[in-house]
Short mmCIF file of C-alpha atoms in Angstrom, two decimals:
data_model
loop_
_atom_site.label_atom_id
_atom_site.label_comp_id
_atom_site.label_asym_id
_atom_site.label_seq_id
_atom_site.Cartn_x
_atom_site.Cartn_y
_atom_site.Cartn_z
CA UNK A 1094 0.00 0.00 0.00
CA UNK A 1095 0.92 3.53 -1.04
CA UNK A 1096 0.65 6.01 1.10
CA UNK A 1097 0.43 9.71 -0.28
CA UNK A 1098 2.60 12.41 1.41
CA UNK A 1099 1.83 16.28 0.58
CA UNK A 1100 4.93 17.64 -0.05
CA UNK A 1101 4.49 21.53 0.20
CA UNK A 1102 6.27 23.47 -3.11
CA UNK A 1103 9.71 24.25 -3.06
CA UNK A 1104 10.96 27.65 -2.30
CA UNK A 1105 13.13 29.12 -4.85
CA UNK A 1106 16.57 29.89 -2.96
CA UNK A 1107 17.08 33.16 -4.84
CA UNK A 1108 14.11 35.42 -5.13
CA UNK A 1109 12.88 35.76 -8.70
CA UNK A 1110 9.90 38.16 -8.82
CA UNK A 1111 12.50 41.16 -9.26
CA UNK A 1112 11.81 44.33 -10.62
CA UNK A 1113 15.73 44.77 -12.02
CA UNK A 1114 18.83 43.11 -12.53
CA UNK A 1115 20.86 42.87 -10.00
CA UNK A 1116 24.58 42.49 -10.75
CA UNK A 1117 27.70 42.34 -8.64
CA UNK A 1118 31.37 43.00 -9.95
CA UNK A 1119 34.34 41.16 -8.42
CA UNK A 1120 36.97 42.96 -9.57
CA UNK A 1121 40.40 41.87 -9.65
CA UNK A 1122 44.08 42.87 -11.59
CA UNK A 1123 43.36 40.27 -14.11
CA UNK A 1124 39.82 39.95 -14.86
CA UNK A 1125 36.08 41.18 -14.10
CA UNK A 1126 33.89 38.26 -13.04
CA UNK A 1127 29.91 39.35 -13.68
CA UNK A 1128 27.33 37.57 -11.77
CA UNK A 1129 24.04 38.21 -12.56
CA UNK A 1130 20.26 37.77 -11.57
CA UNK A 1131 17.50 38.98 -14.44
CA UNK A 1132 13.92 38.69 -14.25
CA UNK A 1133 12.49 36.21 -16.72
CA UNK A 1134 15.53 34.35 -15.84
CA UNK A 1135 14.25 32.15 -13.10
CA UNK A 1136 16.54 31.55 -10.44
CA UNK A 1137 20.05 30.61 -12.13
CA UNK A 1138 22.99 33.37 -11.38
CA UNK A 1139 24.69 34.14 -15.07
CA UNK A 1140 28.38 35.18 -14.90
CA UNK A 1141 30.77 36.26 -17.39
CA UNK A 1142 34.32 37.15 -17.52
CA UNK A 1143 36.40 39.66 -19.08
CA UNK A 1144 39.38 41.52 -18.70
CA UNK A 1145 40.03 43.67 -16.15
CA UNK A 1146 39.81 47.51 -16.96
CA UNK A 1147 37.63 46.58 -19.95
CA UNK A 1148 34.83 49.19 -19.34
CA UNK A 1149 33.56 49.22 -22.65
CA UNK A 1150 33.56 45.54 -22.61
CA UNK A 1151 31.19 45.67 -18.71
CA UNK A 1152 29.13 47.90 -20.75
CA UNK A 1153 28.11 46.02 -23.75
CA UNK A 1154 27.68 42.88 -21.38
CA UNK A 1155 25.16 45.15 -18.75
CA UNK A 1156 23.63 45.94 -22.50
CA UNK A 1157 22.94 42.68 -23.43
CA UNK A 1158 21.66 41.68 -20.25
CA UNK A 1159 18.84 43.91 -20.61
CA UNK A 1160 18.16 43.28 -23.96
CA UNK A 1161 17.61 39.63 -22.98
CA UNK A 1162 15.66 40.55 -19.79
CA UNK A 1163 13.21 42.55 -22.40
CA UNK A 1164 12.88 40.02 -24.92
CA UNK A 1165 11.83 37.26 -22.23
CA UNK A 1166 9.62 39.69 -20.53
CA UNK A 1167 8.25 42.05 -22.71
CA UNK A 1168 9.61 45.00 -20.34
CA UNK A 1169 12.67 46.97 -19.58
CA UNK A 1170 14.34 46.78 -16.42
CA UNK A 1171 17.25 49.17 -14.71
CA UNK A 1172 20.39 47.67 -13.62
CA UNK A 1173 21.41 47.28 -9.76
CA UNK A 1174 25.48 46.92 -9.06
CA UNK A 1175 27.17 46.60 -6.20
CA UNK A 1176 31.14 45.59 -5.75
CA UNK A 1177 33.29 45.53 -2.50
CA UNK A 1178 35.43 48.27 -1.60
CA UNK A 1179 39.32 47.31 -2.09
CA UNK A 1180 42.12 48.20 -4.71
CA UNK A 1181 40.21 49.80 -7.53
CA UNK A 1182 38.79 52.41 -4.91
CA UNK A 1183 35.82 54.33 -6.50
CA UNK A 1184 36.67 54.89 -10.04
CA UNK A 1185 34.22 52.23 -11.65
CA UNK A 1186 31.81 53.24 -9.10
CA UNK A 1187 32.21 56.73 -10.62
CA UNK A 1188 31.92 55.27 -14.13
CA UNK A 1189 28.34 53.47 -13.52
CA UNK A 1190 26.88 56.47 -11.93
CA UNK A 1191 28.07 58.55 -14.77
CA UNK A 1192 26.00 55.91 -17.36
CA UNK A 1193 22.93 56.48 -14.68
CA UNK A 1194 23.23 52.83 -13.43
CA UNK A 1195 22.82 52.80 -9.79
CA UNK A 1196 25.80 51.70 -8.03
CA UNK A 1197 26.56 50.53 -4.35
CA UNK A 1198 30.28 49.70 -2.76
CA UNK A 1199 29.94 47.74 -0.15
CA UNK A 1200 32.05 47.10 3.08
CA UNK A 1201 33.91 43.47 2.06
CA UNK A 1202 34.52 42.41 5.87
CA UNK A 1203 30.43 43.57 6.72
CA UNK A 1204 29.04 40.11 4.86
CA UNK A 1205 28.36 37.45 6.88
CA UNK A 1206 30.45 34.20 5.64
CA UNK A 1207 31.19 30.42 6.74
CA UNK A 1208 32.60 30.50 10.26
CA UNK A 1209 34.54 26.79 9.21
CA UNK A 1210 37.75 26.41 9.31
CA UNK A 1211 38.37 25.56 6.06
CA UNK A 1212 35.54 27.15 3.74
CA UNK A 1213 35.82 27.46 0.14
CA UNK A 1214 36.25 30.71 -1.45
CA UNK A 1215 36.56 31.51 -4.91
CA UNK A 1216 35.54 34.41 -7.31
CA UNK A 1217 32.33 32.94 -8.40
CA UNK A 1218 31.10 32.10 -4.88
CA UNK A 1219 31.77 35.46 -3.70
CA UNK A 1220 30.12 36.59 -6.89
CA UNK A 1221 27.09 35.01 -5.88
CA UNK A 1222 27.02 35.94 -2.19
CA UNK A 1223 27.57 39.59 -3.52
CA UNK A 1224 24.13 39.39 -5.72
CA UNK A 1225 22.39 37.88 -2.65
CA UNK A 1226 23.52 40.59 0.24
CA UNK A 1227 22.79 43.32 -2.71
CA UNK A 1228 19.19 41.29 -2.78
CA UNK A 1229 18.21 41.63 0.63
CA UNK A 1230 19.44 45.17 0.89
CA UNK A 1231 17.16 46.15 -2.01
CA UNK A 1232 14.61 44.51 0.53
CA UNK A 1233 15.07 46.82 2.88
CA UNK A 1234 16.93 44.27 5.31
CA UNK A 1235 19.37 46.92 6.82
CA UNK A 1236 22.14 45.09 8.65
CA UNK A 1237 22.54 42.47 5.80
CA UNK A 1238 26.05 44.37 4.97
CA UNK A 1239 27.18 47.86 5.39
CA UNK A 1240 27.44 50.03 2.53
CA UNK A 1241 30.49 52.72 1.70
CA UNK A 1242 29.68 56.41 1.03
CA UNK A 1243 31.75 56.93 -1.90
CA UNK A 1244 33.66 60.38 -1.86
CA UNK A 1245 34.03 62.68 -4.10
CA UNK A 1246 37.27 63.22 -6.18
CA UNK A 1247 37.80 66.53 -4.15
CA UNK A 1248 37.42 64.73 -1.02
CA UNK A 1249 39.51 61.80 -1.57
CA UNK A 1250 42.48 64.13 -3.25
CA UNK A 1251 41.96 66.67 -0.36
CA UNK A 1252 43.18 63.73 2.03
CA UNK A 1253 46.66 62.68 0.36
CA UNK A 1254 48.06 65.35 1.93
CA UNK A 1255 47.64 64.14 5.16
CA UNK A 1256 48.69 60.33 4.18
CA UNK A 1257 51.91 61.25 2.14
CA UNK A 1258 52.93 63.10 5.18
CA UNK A 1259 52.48 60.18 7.52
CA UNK A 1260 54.35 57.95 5.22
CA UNK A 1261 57.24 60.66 4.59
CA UNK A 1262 57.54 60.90 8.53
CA UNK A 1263 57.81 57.01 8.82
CA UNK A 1264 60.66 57.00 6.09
CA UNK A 1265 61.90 59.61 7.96
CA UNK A 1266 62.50 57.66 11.07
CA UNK A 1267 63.51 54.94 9.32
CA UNK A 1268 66.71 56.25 7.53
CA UNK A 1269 67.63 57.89 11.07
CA UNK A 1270 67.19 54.70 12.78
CA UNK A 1271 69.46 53.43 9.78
CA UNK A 1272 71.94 55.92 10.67
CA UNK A 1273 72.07 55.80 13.96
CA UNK A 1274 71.74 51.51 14.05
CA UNK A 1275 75.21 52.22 11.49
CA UNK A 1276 77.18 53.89 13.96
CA UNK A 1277 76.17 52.10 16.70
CA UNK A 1278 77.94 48.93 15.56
CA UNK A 1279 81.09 51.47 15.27
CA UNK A 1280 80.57 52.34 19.22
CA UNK A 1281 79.06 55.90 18.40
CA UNK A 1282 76.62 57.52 19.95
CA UNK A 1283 74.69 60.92 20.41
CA UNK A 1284 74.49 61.26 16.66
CA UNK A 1285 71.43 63.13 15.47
CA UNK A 1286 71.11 63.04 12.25
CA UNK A 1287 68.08 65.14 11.62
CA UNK A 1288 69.73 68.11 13.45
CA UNK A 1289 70.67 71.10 10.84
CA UNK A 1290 75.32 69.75 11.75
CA UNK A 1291 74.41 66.40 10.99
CA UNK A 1292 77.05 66.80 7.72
CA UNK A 1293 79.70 68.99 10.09
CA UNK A 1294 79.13 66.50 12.94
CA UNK A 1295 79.93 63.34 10.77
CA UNK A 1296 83.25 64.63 9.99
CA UNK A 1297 84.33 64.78 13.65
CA UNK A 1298 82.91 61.42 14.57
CA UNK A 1299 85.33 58.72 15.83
CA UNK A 1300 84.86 54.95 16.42
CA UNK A 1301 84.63 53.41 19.92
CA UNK A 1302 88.31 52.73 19.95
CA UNK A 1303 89.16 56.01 18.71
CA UNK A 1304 89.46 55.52 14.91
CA UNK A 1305 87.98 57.76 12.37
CA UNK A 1306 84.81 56.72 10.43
CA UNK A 1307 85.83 53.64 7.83
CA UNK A 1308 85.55 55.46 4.38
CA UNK A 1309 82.46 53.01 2.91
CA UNK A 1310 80.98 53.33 5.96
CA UNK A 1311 80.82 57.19 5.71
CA UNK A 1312 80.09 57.08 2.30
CA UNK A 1313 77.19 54.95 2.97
CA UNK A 1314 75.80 57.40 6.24
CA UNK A 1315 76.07 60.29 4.00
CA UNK A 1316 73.90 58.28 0.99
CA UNK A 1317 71.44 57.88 3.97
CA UNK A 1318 71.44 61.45 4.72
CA UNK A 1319 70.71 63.04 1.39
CA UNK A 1320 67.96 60.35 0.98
CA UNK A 1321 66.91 61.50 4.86
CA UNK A 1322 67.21 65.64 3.27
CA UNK A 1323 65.28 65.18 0.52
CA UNK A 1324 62.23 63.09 2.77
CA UNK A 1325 62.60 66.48 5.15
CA UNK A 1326 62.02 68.52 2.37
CA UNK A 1327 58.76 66.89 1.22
CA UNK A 1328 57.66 67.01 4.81
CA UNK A 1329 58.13 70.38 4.44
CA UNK A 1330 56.46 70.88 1.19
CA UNK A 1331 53.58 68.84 2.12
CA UNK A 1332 53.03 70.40 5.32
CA UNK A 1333 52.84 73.45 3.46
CA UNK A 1334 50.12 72.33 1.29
CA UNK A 1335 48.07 71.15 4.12
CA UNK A 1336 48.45 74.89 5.79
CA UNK A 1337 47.01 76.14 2.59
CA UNK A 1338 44.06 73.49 2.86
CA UNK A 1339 43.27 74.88 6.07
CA UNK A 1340 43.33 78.16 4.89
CA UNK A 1341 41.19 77.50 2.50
CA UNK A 1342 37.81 78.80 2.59
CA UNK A 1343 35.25 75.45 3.44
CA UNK A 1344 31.77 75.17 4.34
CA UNK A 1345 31.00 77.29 7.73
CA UNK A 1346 29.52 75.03 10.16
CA UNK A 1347 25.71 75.05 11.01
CA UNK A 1348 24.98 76.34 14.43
CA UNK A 1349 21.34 74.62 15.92
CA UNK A 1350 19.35 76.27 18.69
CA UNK A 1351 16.83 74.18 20.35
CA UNK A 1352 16.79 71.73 17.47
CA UNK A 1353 16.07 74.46 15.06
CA UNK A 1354 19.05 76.06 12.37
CA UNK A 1355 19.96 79.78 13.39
CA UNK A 1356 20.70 81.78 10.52
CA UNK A 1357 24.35 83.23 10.34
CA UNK A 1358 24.44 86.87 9.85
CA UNK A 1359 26.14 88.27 6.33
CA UNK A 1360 28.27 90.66 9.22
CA UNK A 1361 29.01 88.12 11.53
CA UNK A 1362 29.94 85.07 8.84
CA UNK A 1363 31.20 81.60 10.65
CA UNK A 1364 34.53 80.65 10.73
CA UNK A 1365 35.08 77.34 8.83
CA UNK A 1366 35.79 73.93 10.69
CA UNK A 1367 39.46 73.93 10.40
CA UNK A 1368 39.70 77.41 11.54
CA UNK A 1369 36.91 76.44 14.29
CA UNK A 1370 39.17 73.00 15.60
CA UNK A 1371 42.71 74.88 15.59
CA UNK A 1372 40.81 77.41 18.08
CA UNK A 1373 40.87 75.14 20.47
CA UNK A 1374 44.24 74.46 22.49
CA UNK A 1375 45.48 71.44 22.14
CA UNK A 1376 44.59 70.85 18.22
CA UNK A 1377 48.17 71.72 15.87
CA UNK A 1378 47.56 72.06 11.87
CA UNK A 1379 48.42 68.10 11.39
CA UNK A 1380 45.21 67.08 13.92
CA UNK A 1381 43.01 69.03 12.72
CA UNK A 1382 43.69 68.56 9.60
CA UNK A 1383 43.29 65.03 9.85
CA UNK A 1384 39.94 65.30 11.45
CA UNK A 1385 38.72 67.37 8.95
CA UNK A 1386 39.54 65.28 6.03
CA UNK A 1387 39.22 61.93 7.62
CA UNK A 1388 36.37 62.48 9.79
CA UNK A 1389 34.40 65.57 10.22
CA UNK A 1390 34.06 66.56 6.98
CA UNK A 1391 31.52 63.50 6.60
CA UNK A 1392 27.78 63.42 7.45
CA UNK A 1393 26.65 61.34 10.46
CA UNK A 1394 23.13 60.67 11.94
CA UNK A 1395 23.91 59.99 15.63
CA UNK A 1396 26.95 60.01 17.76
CA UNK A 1397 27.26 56.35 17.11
CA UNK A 1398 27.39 55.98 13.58
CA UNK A 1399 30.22 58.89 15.02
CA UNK A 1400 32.06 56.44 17.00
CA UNK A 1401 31.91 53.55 14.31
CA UNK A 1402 33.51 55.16 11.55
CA UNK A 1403 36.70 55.63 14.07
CA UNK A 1404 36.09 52.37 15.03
CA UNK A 1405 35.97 53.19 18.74
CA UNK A 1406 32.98 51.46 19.03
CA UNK A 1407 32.11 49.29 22.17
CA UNK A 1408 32.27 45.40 20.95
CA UNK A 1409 29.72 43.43 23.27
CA UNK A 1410 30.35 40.07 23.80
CA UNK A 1411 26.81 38.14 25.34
CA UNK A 1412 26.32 34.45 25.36
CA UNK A 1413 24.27 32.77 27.90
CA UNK A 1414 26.16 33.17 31.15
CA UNK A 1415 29.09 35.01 29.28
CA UNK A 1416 28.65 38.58 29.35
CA UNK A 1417 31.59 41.12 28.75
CA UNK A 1418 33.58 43.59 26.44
CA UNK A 1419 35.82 42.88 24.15
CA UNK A 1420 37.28 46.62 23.86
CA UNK A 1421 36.79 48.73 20.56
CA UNK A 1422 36.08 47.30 17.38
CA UNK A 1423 38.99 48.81 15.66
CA UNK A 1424 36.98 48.76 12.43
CA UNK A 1425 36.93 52.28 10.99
CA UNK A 1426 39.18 54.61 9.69
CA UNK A 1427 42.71 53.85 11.77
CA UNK A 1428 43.83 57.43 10.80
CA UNK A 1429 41.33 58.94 12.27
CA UNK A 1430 41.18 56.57 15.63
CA UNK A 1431 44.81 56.47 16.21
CA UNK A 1432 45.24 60.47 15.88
CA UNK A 1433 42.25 60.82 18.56
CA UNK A 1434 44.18 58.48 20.76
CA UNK A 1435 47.29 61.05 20.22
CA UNK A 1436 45.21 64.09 20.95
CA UNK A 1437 43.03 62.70 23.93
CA UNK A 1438 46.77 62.43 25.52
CA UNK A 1439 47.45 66.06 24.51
CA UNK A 1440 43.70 67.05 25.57
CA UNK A 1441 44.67 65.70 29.29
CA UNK A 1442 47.67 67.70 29.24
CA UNK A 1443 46.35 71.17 27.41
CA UNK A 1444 43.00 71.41 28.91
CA UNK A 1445 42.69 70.68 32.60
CA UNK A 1446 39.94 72.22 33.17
CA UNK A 1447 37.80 70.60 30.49
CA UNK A 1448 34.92 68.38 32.20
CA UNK A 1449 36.10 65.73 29.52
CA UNK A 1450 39.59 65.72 31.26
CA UNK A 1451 38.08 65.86 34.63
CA UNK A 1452 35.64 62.81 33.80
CA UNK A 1453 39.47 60.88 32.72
CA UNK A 1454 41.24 61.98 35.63
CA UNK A 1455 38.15 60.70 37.98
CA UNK A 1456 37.78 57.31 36.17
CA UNK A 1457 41.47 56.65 36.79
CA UNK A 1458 41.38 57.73 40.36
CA UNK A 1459 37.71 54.95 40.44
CA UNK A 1460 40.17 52.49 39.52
CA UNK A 1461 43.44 53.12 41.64
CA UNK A 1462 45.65 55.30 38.75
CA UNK A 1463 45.88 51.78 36.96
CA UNK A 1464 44.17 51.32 33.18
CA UNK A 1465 45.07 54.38 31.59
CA UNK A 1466 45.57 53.01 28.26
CA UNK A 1467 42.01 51.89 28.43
CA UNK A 1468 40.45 55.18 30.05
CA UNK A 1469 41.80 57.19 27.10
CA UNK A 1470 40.57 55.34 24.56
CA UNK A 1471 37.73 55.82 25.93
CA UNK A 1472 38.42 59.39 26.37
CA UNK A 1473 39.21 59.58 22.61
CA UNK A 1474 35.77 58.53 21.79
CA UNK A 1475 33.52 60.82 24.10
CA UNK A 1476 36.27 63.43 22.43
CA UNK A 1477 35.18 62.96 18.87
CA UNK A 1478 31.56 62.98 19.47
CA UNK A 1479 31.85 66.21 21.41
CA UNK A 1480 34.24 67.60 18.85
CA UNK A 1481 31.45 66.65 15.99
CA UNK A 1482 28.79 68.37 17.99
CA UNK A 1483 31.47 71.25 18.24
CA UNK A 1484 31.53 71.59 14.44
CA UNK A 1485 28.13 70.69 13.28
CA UNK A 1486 25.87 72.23 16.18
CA UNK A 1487 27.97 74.73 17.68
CA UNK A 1488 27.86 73.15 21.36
CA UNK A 1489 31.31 74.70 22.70
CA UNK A 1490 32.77 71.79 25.40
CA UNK A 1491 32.74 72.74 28.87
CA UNK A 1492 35.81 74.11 30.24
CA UNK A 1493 37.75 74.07 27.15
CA UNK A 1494 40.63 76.92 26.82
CA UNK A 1495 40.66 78.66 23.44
CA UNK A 1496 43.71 79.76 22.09
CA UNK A 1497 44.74 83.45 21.82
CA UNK A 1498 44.37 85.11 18.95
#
C-alpha cells in the first residue's frame, strides 16, 4: 500500500519576482567576473568574464543583459550593481553612476560568511554571495552588509596630503634609525642626524676605539642622509600644502538652537571647521587637519554611527552566562582613531579644566591610577563625538581653553 505524502512546493533559494537586474562585480588585476540575476531568468545566477579595466567591454555585457531581460519579458528593467570596496577604490563606481546605473560599494569584511575552518572561497562564490547581500538590501533588510559612502574626487584628493605626510615621517625615522643603528655597531653615539650639523658632525665622529669613520661606511651614512634631506624637504612641502588646505575657505559650520538652524548673519559670517578645531588648544595644523579630512568633513546621523567610523565602538560580547567587552572594534578609519588616541593624551595635558579631562582623571582615580591606556581610549571617543557636535551644532565643550588670537 501507497501512502500519499503532501509535499508543500519548493521555495526558490534566490528570489525571482524582481523588478531589475541585479549584478555584482568582483573585480580583480586580471579579470572582471559578472554575476548576474535577471527577471524572466528564473533563479540561475549568469556570470561572465572579461578583462580587467575593460569598461567598454562591462558595458556592452550590462547591455545585453537587458536586452535579454526585455525580450523574455516584454519590459525593460534598470540595472542594480554593487562591488566591494578594495584596490580599484571608486573609479568604476564613478563610471556606472556617470551611465545612470545605480551603483553601491559595499564594506567586504560587513558580509556574513562560513565561520569553518576551512571554507571554500573563490571568485564565483563570492560573486554570488555579492548578488544575494545586494538582494536583501534592495529589501530593505538593513544590517545584511554595510554600505560605503563613496567620496568625491575633491574629497579623496583633499586627504593625500595628510597620508603622504604620515608615510614621509615614517621613512623619515627609518633612515635615522638606519643611521644611527650604522654607527652604533662602530661604538658611536649621540648622533642626530636630523639636526641642521648632521654633515659637520659626521666629519668629527670617531669609532669606539678612537678611529675615524671607515671610508664606505661614511660614504654609505652620507647616501642615507641626502635620501633622509630630501624626505625632510617633502615634509616640508607637504606640510605646506596642508596649511594652505586649512586656509582655505570650506563650508562654515551650522549652528542649531533648540533643534532648530539659526541663521548666520552676512556681518558676523562663521569661521570654517578647520579654523573652528585649531581654536581650540590642544589641536596643531596636522590634527586638525586630519579630522577634517578623515572624519568631520563626513555626514553622520547619531553620535554612534560617530564612533563607528573611528572604530571606537564598544564590541559586546553576550552568550548565555558570558557577558563582557571585548574593547573597541577597531573597524573604521585607523587614521582617524589612532590620531584621537594622540590628541586625547594632549587634551589631558592642554586642557585641565575641560569636564572631559576631569571625567578621565576621575575614572582613573575609580580604579586606583591603573588602566590608563584603556580610560583614554575611551576618552578619545567621548572626544570625537563632542568635537562633531562642536563643528556641526555649535555646542562649545565645557571648560575648554581657546587659544589666543
Amino acid at each position: 500500500m501507497t501512502i500519499a505524502v503532501h509535499r508543500p512546493e519548493a521555495q526558490p533559494a534566490v528570489r525571482v519576482d524582481l523588478s531589475a537586474i541585479f549584478i555584482s562585480l568582483e573585480l580583480s588585476q586580471s579579470k572582471w567576473l559578472i554575476t548576474s540575476l535577471s527577471p524572466g531568468g528564473g533563479e540561475k545566477l549568469s556570470k561572465f568574464s572579461l578583462p580587467a579595466s575593460d569598461v567598454a567591454g562591462m558595458l556592452t555585457r550590462f547591455a545585453e543583459l537587458q536586452r535579454k531581460a526585455e525580450a523574455r519579458t516584454g519590459r525593460a528593467f534598470p540595472l542594480v550593481v554593487i562591488q566591494e570596496a578594495g584596490l580599484d577604490g571608486f573609479w568604476v563606481h564613478r563610471v556606472l553612476e556617470a551611465e545612470g546605473i545605480e551603483s553601491h560599494v559595499v564594506d567586504p569584511a560587513s558580509i556574513a560568511v562560513s565561520r569553518r575552518k576551512r571554507r571554500v572561497k573563490t571568485d564565483r562564490i563570492d560573486g554570488e554571495m555579492l548578488v544575494r547581500a545586494l538582494l536583501a538590501y534592495k529589501r530593505g533588510d538593513p544590517r545584511v552588509c554595510a554600505m560605503v559612502r563613496a567620496p568625491t574626487p575633491e574629497e579623496e584628493d583633499r586627504r593625500r596630503v595628510s597620508r603622504e605626510r604620515k608615510s614621509l615621517t615614517i621613512e623619515r625615522t627609518r633612515h635615522v634609525n638606519r643611521i644611527k643603528g650604522l654607527l652604533f655597531g662602530q661604538g658611536v653615539h649621540g648622533y642626530r642626524p636630523l639636526r641642521q650639523d648632521r654633515r659637520k658632525r659626521l666629519d668629527e665622529l670617531q669609532t669606539g676605539d678612537g678611529r675615524p669613520l671607515p671610508a664606505q661606511l661614511k660614504a654609505q651614512i652620507c647616501r642615507e642622509l641626502d635620501r633622509l634631506e630630501l624626505v625632510i624637504l617633502q615634509i616640508k612641502a607637504c606640510e605646506e600644502a596642508r596649511d594652505a588646505l586649512l586656509a582655505a575657505p570650506h563650508p562654515a559650520a551650522t549652528t542649531y538652537t533648540n533643534n532648530l538652524v539659526s541663521a548666520v548673519e552676512p556681518s558676523s559670517p562663521a569661521p570654517s571647521v578647520p579654523v573652528m578645531l585649531l581654536q581650540l588648544k590642544g589641536i596643531g595644523p596636522e590634527i586638525a587637519s586630519v579630522l577634517w579630512h578623515e572624519g568631520l568633513s563626513r555626514q553622520f546621523d547619531n553620535r554612534r554611527q560617530v564612533a563607528s567610523y573611528a572604530g571606537l565602538a564598544p564590541s559586546h560580547w553576550q552568550s548565555g552566562k558570558v557577558d563582557h567587552d571585548q574593547g573597541v572594534s577597531k573597524a573604521g578609519n585607523p587614521r582617524l582613531r589612532t590620531t584621537l588616541i594622540q590628541l586625547a593624551w594632549l587634551w589631558v595635558r592642554h586642557q585641565p579644566s575641560s569636564a572631559l579631562t576631569g571625567w578621565f582623571k576621575a575614572r582613573v582615580a575609580q580604579n586606583g591610577g591603573r588602566l590608563k591606556k584603556t580610560t583614554i581610549v575611551a576618552l578619545a571617543r567621548k572626544l570625537l563625538v563632542a568635537l562633531w557636535k562642536y563643528v556641526n551644532a555649535g555646542v562649545v565643550i565645557e571648560g575648554t581653553v581657546v587659544k589666543a588670537a
